[in-house]
């Protein structure tokens, strides 16, 4: 009898060079979250699907997430080839990944996203996951650095409205801007964003985010009164 493991091979076609490749993904039956941190960092019982969120073409180095809708224009392809593919040393991220391997894939995806002017909300999602991975490694400096980078992107997403049409709502964008501000000691900014969230409590169904914003606001008040 064949034992089914947590990982399987997903077939991909690179949006940049059209190469065919496979990459590991995690079967949903093995994904068991025990809970979440206040910035939505998920605690898993054993297998962590976050490690396999990004696909990397082994031939040209183009990296992108499963959620990304990639339709590259010729001008974008030229920029990506010049800045990524021309410097790429062929390597394969399509097998079992360590946290260190996964960090490299996220950095590649973020760089590619910036080069092609992807939505701020998409780049923020990559940066916050990088912060989570560094939290697993207990690397506080790098965790903080990527929280700050994610914060900047969430703020830009909110100010430009580029979260519209994505799975990330305005309220969640505001909340994450507040929570990342709090975690990086930008207290005035955190209070501003939490207040914007709480102001919407009577006209939203996202009650969990309202509750989280209130918790964040109370943590700040407790620190100020200590």
C-alpha atoms as a PDB file:
ATOM      1  CA  UNK A   1       0.000   0.000   0.000  1.00  0.00           C
ATOM      2  CA  UNK A   2       1.394   3.403  -1.000  1.00  0.00           C
ATOM      3  CA  UNK A   3       1.725   5.931   1.813  1.00  0.00           C
ATOM      4  CA  UNK A   4       0.587   9.406   0.850  1.00  0.00           C
ATOM      5  CA  UNK A   5       2.908  12.074   2.242  1.00  0.00           C
ATOM      6  CA  UNK A   6       2.178  15.724   2.997  1.00  0.00           C
ATOM      7  CA  UNK A   7       3.822  17.024  -0.191  1.00  0.00           C
ATOM      8  CA  UNK A   8       2.927  16.507  -3.841  1.00  0.00           C
ATOM      9  CA  UNK A   9       4.340  17.757  -7.142  1.00  0.00           C
ATOM     10  CA  UNK A  10       2.494  20.572  -8.862  1.00  0.00           C
ATOM     11  CA  UNK A  11       3.147  21.122 -12.559  1.00  0.00           C
ATOM     12  CA  UNK A  12       3.895  24.736 -13.519  1.00  0.00           C
ATOM     13  CA  UNK A  13       4.638  26.709 -16.670  1.00  0.00           C
ATOM     14  CA  UNK A  14       6.881  29.708 -16.117  1.00  0.00           C
ATOM     15  CA  UNK A  15       5.100  32.951 -17.115  1.00  0.00           C
ATOM     16  CA  UNK A  16       8.445  34.450 -18.125  1.00  0.00           C
ATOM     17  CA  UNK A  17      10.359  31.796 -20.088  1.00  0.00           C
ATOM     18  CA  UNK A  18       7.532  29.211 -20.572  1.00  0.00           C
ATOM     19  CA  UNK A  19       9.684  26.410 -19.148  1.00  0.00           C
ATOM     20  CA  UNK A  20       7.806  23.484 -17.606  1.00  0.00           C
ATOM     21  CA  UNK A  21       8.760  22.598 -14.037  1.00  0.00           C
ATOM     22  CA  UNK A  22       7.353  21.004 -10.896  1.00  0.00           C
ATOM     23  CA  UNK A  23       7.311  22.349  -7.373  1.00  0.00           C
ATOM     24  CA  UNK A  24       6.205  20.894  -4.067  1.00  0.00           C
ATOM     25  CA  UNK A  25       2.891  21.862  -2.517  1.00  0.00           C
ATOM     26  CA  UNK A  26       1.252  20.657   0.682  1.00  0.00           C
ATOM     27  CA  UNK A  27      -1.883  18.538   0.754  1.00  0.00           C
ATOM     28  CA  UNK A  28      -4.671  20.269   2.638  1.00  0.00           C
ATOM     29  CA  UNK A  29      -5.344  17.271   4.862  1.00  0.00           C
ATOM     30  CA  UNK A  30      -1.924  17.749   6.474  1.00  0.00           C
ATOM     31  CA  UNK A  31      -2.406  21.447   7.197  1.00  0.00           C
ATOM     32  CA  UNK A  32      -3.563  21.868  10.783  1.00  0.00           C
ATOM     33  CA  UNK A  33      -3.347  25.334  12.313  1.00  0.00           C
ATOM     34  CA  UNK A  34      -3.334  25.532  16.116  1.00  0.00           C
ATOM     35  CA  UNK A  35      -3.927  29.273  16.170  1.00  0.00           C
ATOM     36  CA  UNK A  36      -2.752  32.648  14.936  1.00  0.00           C
ATOM     37  CA  UNK A  37      -0.647  35.497  16.259  1.00  0.00           C
ATOM     38  CA  UNK A  38      -2.045  39.041  16.257  1.00  0.00           C
ATOM     39  CA  UNK A  39      -0.549  39.713  12.790  1.00  0.00           C
ATOM     40  CA  UNK A  40      -2.157  36.498  11.464  1.00  0.00           C
ATOM     41  CA  UNK A  41       1.078  34.488  11.717  1.00  0.00           C
ATOM     42  CA  UNK A  42      -0.271  30.907  11.780  1.00  0.00           C
ATOM     43  CA  UNK A  43       0.898  28.275  14.255  1.00  0.00           C
ATOM     44  CA  UNK A  44       0.857  24.835  12.621  1.00  0.00           C
ATOM     45  CA  UNK A  45       0.905  21.514  14.439  1.00  0.00           C
ATOM     46  CA  UNK A  46       3.587  20.033  12.201  1.00  0.00           C
ATOM     47  CA  UNK A  47       3.601  20.817   8.468  1.00  0.00           C
ATOM     48  CA  UNK A  48       3.943  24.444   7.381  1.00  0.00           C
ATOM     49  CA  UNK A  49       2.445  25.279   3.959  1.00  0.00           C
ATOM     50  CA  UNK A  50       3.946  28.792   4.141  1.00  0.00           C
ATOM     51  CA  UNK A  51       7.253  27.251   3.046  1.00  0.00           C
ATOM     52  CA  UNK A  52       5.742  26.329  -0.342  1.00  0.00           C
ATOM     53  CA  UNK A  53       3.755  29.474  -1.114  1.00  0.00           C
ATOM     54  CA  UNK A  54       6.155  30.731  -3.815  1.00  0.00           C
ATOM     55  CA  UNK A  55       6.969  29.025  -7.127  1.00  0.00           C
ATOM     56  CA  UNK A  56      10.448  29.545  -8.601  1.00  0.00           C
ATOM     57  CA  UNK A  57      11.359  28.654 -12.174  1.00  0.00           C
ATOM     58  CA  UNK A  58      14.657  26.732 -11.988  1.00  0.00           C
ATOM     59  CA  UNK A  59      15.607  27.796 -15.510  1.00  0.00           C
ATOM     60  CA  UNK A  60      15.202  31.605 -15.410  1.00  0.00           C
ATOM     61  CA  UNK A  61      14.703  32.430 -11.714  1.00  0.00           C
ATOM     62  CA  UNK A  62      11.298  34.085 -12.026  1.00  0.00           C
ATOM     63  CA  UNK A  63       9.377  33.682  -8.761  1.00  0.00           C
ATOM     64  CA  UNK A  64       5.684  34.231  -8.047  1.00  0.00           C
ATOM     65  CA  UNK A  65       3.049  33.131  -5.560  1.00  0.00           C
ATOM     66  CA  UNK A  66       0.082  30.883  -6.244  1.00  0.00           C
ATOM     67  CA  UNK A  67      -2.241  33.839  -5.676  1.00  0.00           C
ATOM     68  CA  UNK A  68      -0.534  36.048  -8.255  1.00  0.00           C
ATOM     69  CA  UNK A  69      -2.236  36.532 -11.609  1.00  0.00           C
ATOM     70  CA  UNK A  70       0.712  36.743 -13.983  1.00  0.00           C
ATOM     71  CA  UNK A  71       0.206  38.209 -17.445  1.00  0.00           C
ATOM     72  CA  UNK A  72       3.570  39.637 -18.375  1.00  0.00           C
ATOM     73  CA  UNK A  73       3.852  42.357 -20.989  1.00  0.00           C
ATOM     74  CA  UNK A  74       6.873  42.387 -23.281  1.00  0.00           C
ATOM     75  CA  UNK A  75       8.323  45.416 -21.480  1.00  0.00           C
ATOM     76  CA  UNK A  76       7.991  43.600 -18.142  1.00  0.00           C
ATOM     77  CA  UNK A  77       9.661  40.499 -19.561  1.00  0.00           C
ATOM     78  CA  UNK A  78      12.603  42.563 -20.758  1.00  0.00           C
ATOM     79  CA  UNK A  79      13.055  44.103 -17.295  1.00  0.00           C
ATOM     80  CA  UNK A  80      12.818  40.729 -15.551  1.00  0.00           C
ATOM     81  CA  UNK A  81      15.249  39.065 -17.955  1.00  0.00           C
ATOM     82  CA  UNK A  82      17.748  41.902 -17.552  1.00  0.00           C
ATOM     83  CA  UNK A  83      17.580  42.050 -13.744  1.00  0.00           C
ATOM     84  CA  UNK A  84      16.889  38.421 -12.784  1.00  0.00           C
ATOM     85  CA  UNK A  85      17.393  35.868 -15.536  1.00  0.00           C
ATOM     86  CA  UNK A  86      20.677  37.285 -16.848  1.00  0.00           C
ATOM     87  CA  UNK A  87      22.182  36.909 -13.360  1.00  0.00           C
ATOM     88  CA  UNK A  88      20.479  33.632 -12.449  1.00  0.00           C
ATOM     89  CA  UNK A  89      22.525  30.612 -11.465  1.00  0.00           C
ATOM     90  CA  UNK A  90      20.212  27.632 -12.136  1.00  0.00           C
ATOM     91  CA  UNK A  91      18.972  26.122  -8.896  1.00  0.00           C
ATOM     92  CA  UNK A  92      15.956  24.096  -7.921  1.00  0.00           C
ATOM     93  CA  UNK A  93      13.545  25.103  -5.159  1.00  0.00           C
ATOM     94  CA  UNK A  94      11.050  22.465  -6.269  1.00  0.00           C
ATOM     95  CA  UNK A  95      11.884  19.902  -3.592  1.00  0.00           C
ATOM     96  CA  UNK A  96      11.414  19.804   0.197  1.00  0.00           C
ATOM     97  CA  UNK A  97      12.304  23.227   1.582  1.00  0.00           C
ATOM     98  CA  UNK A  98      13.955  24.422   4.755  1.00  0.00           C
ATOM     99  CA  UNK A  99      12.968  27.770   6.246  1.00  0.00           C
ATOM    100  CA  UNK A 100      16.159  29.191   4.734  1.00  0.00           C
ATOM    101  CA  UNK A 101      15.192  27.895   1.283  1.00  0.00           C
ATOM    102  CA  UNK A 102      11.739  29.403   1.633  1.00  0.00           C
ATOM    103  CA  UNK A 103      13.143  32.796   2.647  1.00  0.00           C
ATOM    104  CA  UNK A 104      15.131  32.872  -0.595  1.00  0.00           C
ATOM    105  CA  UNK A 105      11.978  32.155  -2.634  1.00  0.00           C
ATOM    106  CA  UNK A 106      10.052  34.985  -0.986  1.00  0.00           C
ATOM    107  CA  UNK A 107      12.870  37.448  -1.585  1.00  0.00           C
ATOM    108  CA  UNK A 108      12.984  36.427  -5.246  1.00  0.00           C
ATOM    109  CA  UNK A 109       9.217  36.874  -5.558  1.00  0.00           C
ATOM    110  CA  UNK A 110       9.276  40.265  -3.837  1.00  0.00           C
ATOM    111  CA  UNK A 111      12.073  41.485  -6.098  1.00  0.00           C
ATOM    112  CA  UNK A 112      10.221  40.305  -9.195  1.00  0.00           C
ATOM    113  CA  UNK A 113       7.045  41.963  -7.926  1.00  0.00           C
ATOM    114  CA  UNK A 114       8.787  45.282  -7.435  1.00  0.00           C
ATOM    115  CA  UNK A 115      10.396  45.113 -10.884  1.00  0.00           C
ATOM    116  CA  UNK A 116       7.030  44.643 -12.584  1.00  0.00           C
ATOM    117  CA  UNK A 117       5.177  47.156 -10.371  1.00  0.00           C
ATOM    118  CA  UNK A 118       2.924  44.579  -8.773  1.00  0.00           C
ATOM    119  CA  UNK A 119       0.216  45.710  -6.340  1.00  0.00           C
ATOM    120  CA  UNK A 120       1.467  47.002  -2.997  1.00  0.00           C
ATOM    121  CA  UNK A 121      -0.913  44.598  -1.254  1.00  0.00           C
ATOM    122  CA  UNK A 122       0.763  41.616  -2.975  1.00  0.00           C
ATOM    123  CA  UNK A 123       4.274  42.739  -2.047  1.00  0.00           C
ATOM    124  CA  UNK A 124       3.112  43.411   1.515  1.00  0.00           C
ATOM    125  CA  UNK A 125       1.883  39.822   1.693  1.00  0.00           C
ATOM    126  CA  UNK A 126       5.320  38.527   0.706  1.00  0.00           C
ATOM    127  CA  UNK A 127       7.108  40.783   3.185  1.00  0.00           C
ATOM    128  CA  UNK A 128       4.877  39.861   6.125  1.00  0.00           C
ATOM    129  CA  UNK A 129       5.425  36.162   5.422  1.00  0.00           C
ATOM    130  CA  UNK A 130       9.168  36.810   5.409  1.00  0.00           C
ATOM    131  CA  UNK A 131       8.768  38.391   8.846  1.00  0.00           C
ATOM    132  CA  UNK A 132       6.930  35.258   9.999  1.00  0.00           C
ATOM    133  CA  UNK A 133       9.700  32.992   8.716  1.00  0.00           C
ATOM    134  CA  UNK A 134      12.343  35.022  10.510  1.00  0.00           C
ATOM    135  CA  UNK A 135      10.175  34.808  13.651  1.00  0.00           C
ATOM    136  CA  UNK A 136      10.385  31.028  13.373  1.00  0.00           C
ATOM    137  CA  UNK A 137      14.168  31.386  13.212  1.00  0.00           C
ATOM    138  CA  UNK A 138      14.058  33.786  16.189  1.00  0.00           C
ATOM    139  CA  UNK A 139      15.956  36.375  14.151  1.00  0.00           C
ATOM    140  CA  UNK A 140      14.474  39.521  15.678  1.00  0.00           C
ATOM    141  CA  UNK A 141      16.436  41.989  13.553  1.00  0.00           C
ATOM    142  CA  UNK A 142      15.348  40.525  10.222  1.00  0.00           C
ATOM    143  CA  UNK A 143      11.810  39.971  11.481  1.00  0.00           C
ATOM    144  CA  UNK A 144      11.575  43.657  12.381  1.00  0.00           C
ATOM    145  CA  UNK A 145      13.111  44.729   9.073  1.00  0.00           C
ATOM    146  CA  UNK A 146      10.519  42.849   7.056  1.00  0.00           C
ATOM    147  CA  UNK A 147       7.663  43.992   9.281  1.00  0.00           C
ATOM    148  CA  UNK A 148       8.736  47.557   8.500  1.00  0.00           C
ATOM    149  CA  UNK A 149       8.873  46.798   4.784  1.00  0.00           C
ATOM    150  CA  UNK A 150       5.435  45.160   4.953  1.00  0.00           C
ATOM    151  CA  UNK A 151       4.053  48.150   6.856  1.00  0.00           C
ATOM    152  CA  UNK A 152       5.222  50.564   4.157  1.00  0.00           C
ATOM    153  CA  UNK A 153       3.508  48.461   1.495  1.00  0.00           C
ATOM    154  CA  UNK A 154       0.244  48.148   3.455  1.00  0.00           C
ATOM    155  CA  UNK A 155       0.201  51.926   3.887  1.00  0.00           C
ATOM    156  CA  UNK A 156       0.757  52.437   0.166  1.00  0.00           C
ATOM    157  CA  UNK A 157      -1.942  49.897  -0.611  1.00  0.00           C
ATOM    158  CA  UNK A 158      -4.418  51.715   1.626  1.00  0.00           C
ATOM    159  CA  UNK A 159      -3.576  55.153   0.246  1.00  0.00           C
ATOM    160  CA  UNK A 160      -3.825  54.001  -3.382  1.00  0.00           C
ATOM    161  CA  UNK A 161      -6.706  51.564  -2.878  1.00  0.00           C
ATOM    162  CA  UNK A 162      -4.883  48.772  -4.691  1.00  0.00           C
ATOM    163  CA  UNK A 163      -6.250  46.194  -2.239  1.00  0.00           C
ATOM    164  CA  UNK A 164      -9.613  46.521  -4.005  1.00  0.00           C
ATOM    165  CA  UNK A 165     -10.522  43.357  -5.865  1.00  0.00           C
ATOM    166  CA  UNK A 166      -8.208  41.193  -3.747  1.00  0.00           C
ATOM    167  CA  UNK A 167      -8.854  38.863  -0.826  1.00  0.00           C
ATOM    168  CA  UNK A 168      -7.516  41.514   1.574  1.00  0.00           C
ATOM    169  CA  UNK A 169     -10.238  43.935   2.679  1.00  0.00           C
ATOM    170  CA  UNK A 170      -9.807  47.615   3.525  1.00  0.00           C
ATOM    171  CA  UNK A 171     -10.372  46.807   7.207  1.00  0.00           C
ATOM    172  CA  UNK A 172      -7.720  44.089   7.237  1.00  0.00           C
ATOM    173  CA  UNK A 173      -5.276  46.389   5.423  1.00  0.00           C
ATOM    174  CA  UNK A 174      -5.829  49.088   8.048  1.00  0.00           C
ATOM    175  CA  UNK A 175      -5.554  46.604  10.902  1.00  0.00           C
ATOM    176  CA  UNK A 176      -2.289  45.141   9.643  1.00  0.00           C
ATOM    177  CA  UNK A 177      -0.867  48.643   9.215  1.00  0.00           C
ATOM    178  CA  UNK A 178      -1.784  49.287  12.840  1.00  0.00           C
ATOM    179  CA  UNK A 179      -0.470  45.995  14.196  1.00  0.00           C
ATOM    180  CA  UNK A 180       2.822  46.215  12.314  1.00  0.00           C
ATOM    181  CA  UNK A 181       3.176  49.814  13.523  1.00  0.00           C
ATOM    182  CA  UNK A 182       2.672  48.613  17.098  1.00  0.00           C
ATOM    183  CA  UNK A 183       5.158  45.793  16.716  1.00  0.00           C
ATOM    184  CA  UNK A 184       7.789  48.151  15.292  1.00  0.00           C
ATOM    185  CA  UNK A 185       7.251  50.774  18.018  1.00  0.00           C
ATOM    186  CA  UNK A 186       5.500  53.347  15.821  1.00  0.00           C
ATOM    187  CA  UNK A 187       2.913  53.982  18.497  1.00  0.00           C
ATOM    188  CA  UNK A 188       1.207  57.140  17.195  1.00  0.00           C
ATOM    189  CA  UNK A 189       0.763  55.517  13.815  1.00  0.00           C
ATOM    190  CA  UNK A 190      -0.572  52.312  15.421  1.00  0.00           C
ATOM    191  CA  UNK A 191      -3.194  54.270  17.379  1.00  0.00           C
ATOM    192  CA  UNK A 192      -4.260  56.099  14.202  1.00  0.00           C
ATOM    193  CA  UNK A 193      -4.816  52.891  12.233  1.00  0.00           C
ATOM    194  CA  UNK A 194      -6.464  50.998  15.095  1.00  0.00           C
ATOM    195  CA  UNK A 195      -8.840  53.934  15.570  1.00  0.00           C
ATOM    196  CA  UNK A 196      -9.765  53.857  11.871  1.00  0.00           C
ATOM    197  CA  UNK A 197     -10.626  50.165  12.246  1.00  0.00           C
ATOM    198  CA  UNK A 198     -12.662  50.588  15.433  1.00  0.00           C
ATOM    199  CA  UNK A 199     -14.619  53.484  13.890  1.00  0.00           C
ATOM    200  CA  UNK A 200     -16.123  50.970  11.451  1.00  0.00           C
ATOM    201  CA  UNK A 201     -17.380  48.506  14.087  1.00  0.00           C
ATOM    202  CA  UNK A 202     -21.057  49.388  13.546  1.00  0.00           C
ATOM    203  CA  UNK A 203     -20.952  48.841   9.784  1.00  0.00           C
ATOM    204  CA  UNK A 204     -18.777  45.778   9.234  1.00  0.00           C
ATOM    205  CA  UNK A 205     -19.175  42.015   9.465  1.00  0.00           C
ATOM    206  CA  UNK A 206     -15.437  41.596  10.120  1.00  0.00           C
ATOM    207  CA  UNK A 207     -15.953  41.515  13.888  1.00  0.00           C
ATOM    208  CA  UNK A 208     -12.777  39.512  14.536  1.00  0.00           C
ATOM    209  CA  UNK A 209     -10.646  42.304  13.083  1.00  0.00           C
ATOM    210  CA  UNK A 210     -12.489  44.865  15.229  1.00  0.00           C
ATOM    211  CA  UNK A 211     -11.733  42.741  18.285  1.00  0.00           C
ATOM    212  CA  UNK A 212      -8.051  42.441  17.323  1.00  0.00           C
ATOM    213  CA  UNK A 213      -7.774  46.213  16.825  1.00  0.00           C
ATOM    214  CA  UNK A 214      -9.287  46.810  20.273  1.00  0.00           C
ATOM    215  CA  UNK A 215      -6.805  44.333  21.773  1.00  0.00           C
ATOM    216  CA  UNK A 216      -3.927  46.151  20.061  1.00  0.00           C
ATOM    217  CA  UNK A 217      -5.193  49.522  21.275  1.00  0.00           C
ATOM    218  CA  UNK A 218      -5.478  48.215  24.869  1.00  0.00           C
ATOM    219  CA  UNK A 219      -1.923  46.808  24.744  1.00  0.00           C
ATOM    220  CA  UNK A 220      -0.688  50.274  23.814  1.00  0.00           C
ATOM    221  CA  UNK A 221      -2.694  51.881  26.649  1.00  0.00           C
ATOM    222  CA  UNK A 222      -1.304  49.376  29.155  1.00  0.00           C
ATOM    223  CA  UNK A 223       2.248  50.173  28.072  1.00  0.00           C
ATOM    224  CA  UNK A 224       1.648  53.899  28.302  1.00  0.00           C
ATOM    225  CA  UNK A 225       0.191  53.580  31.802  1.00  0.00           C
ATOM    226  CA  UNK A 226       2.919  51.248  33.098  1.00  0.00           C
END
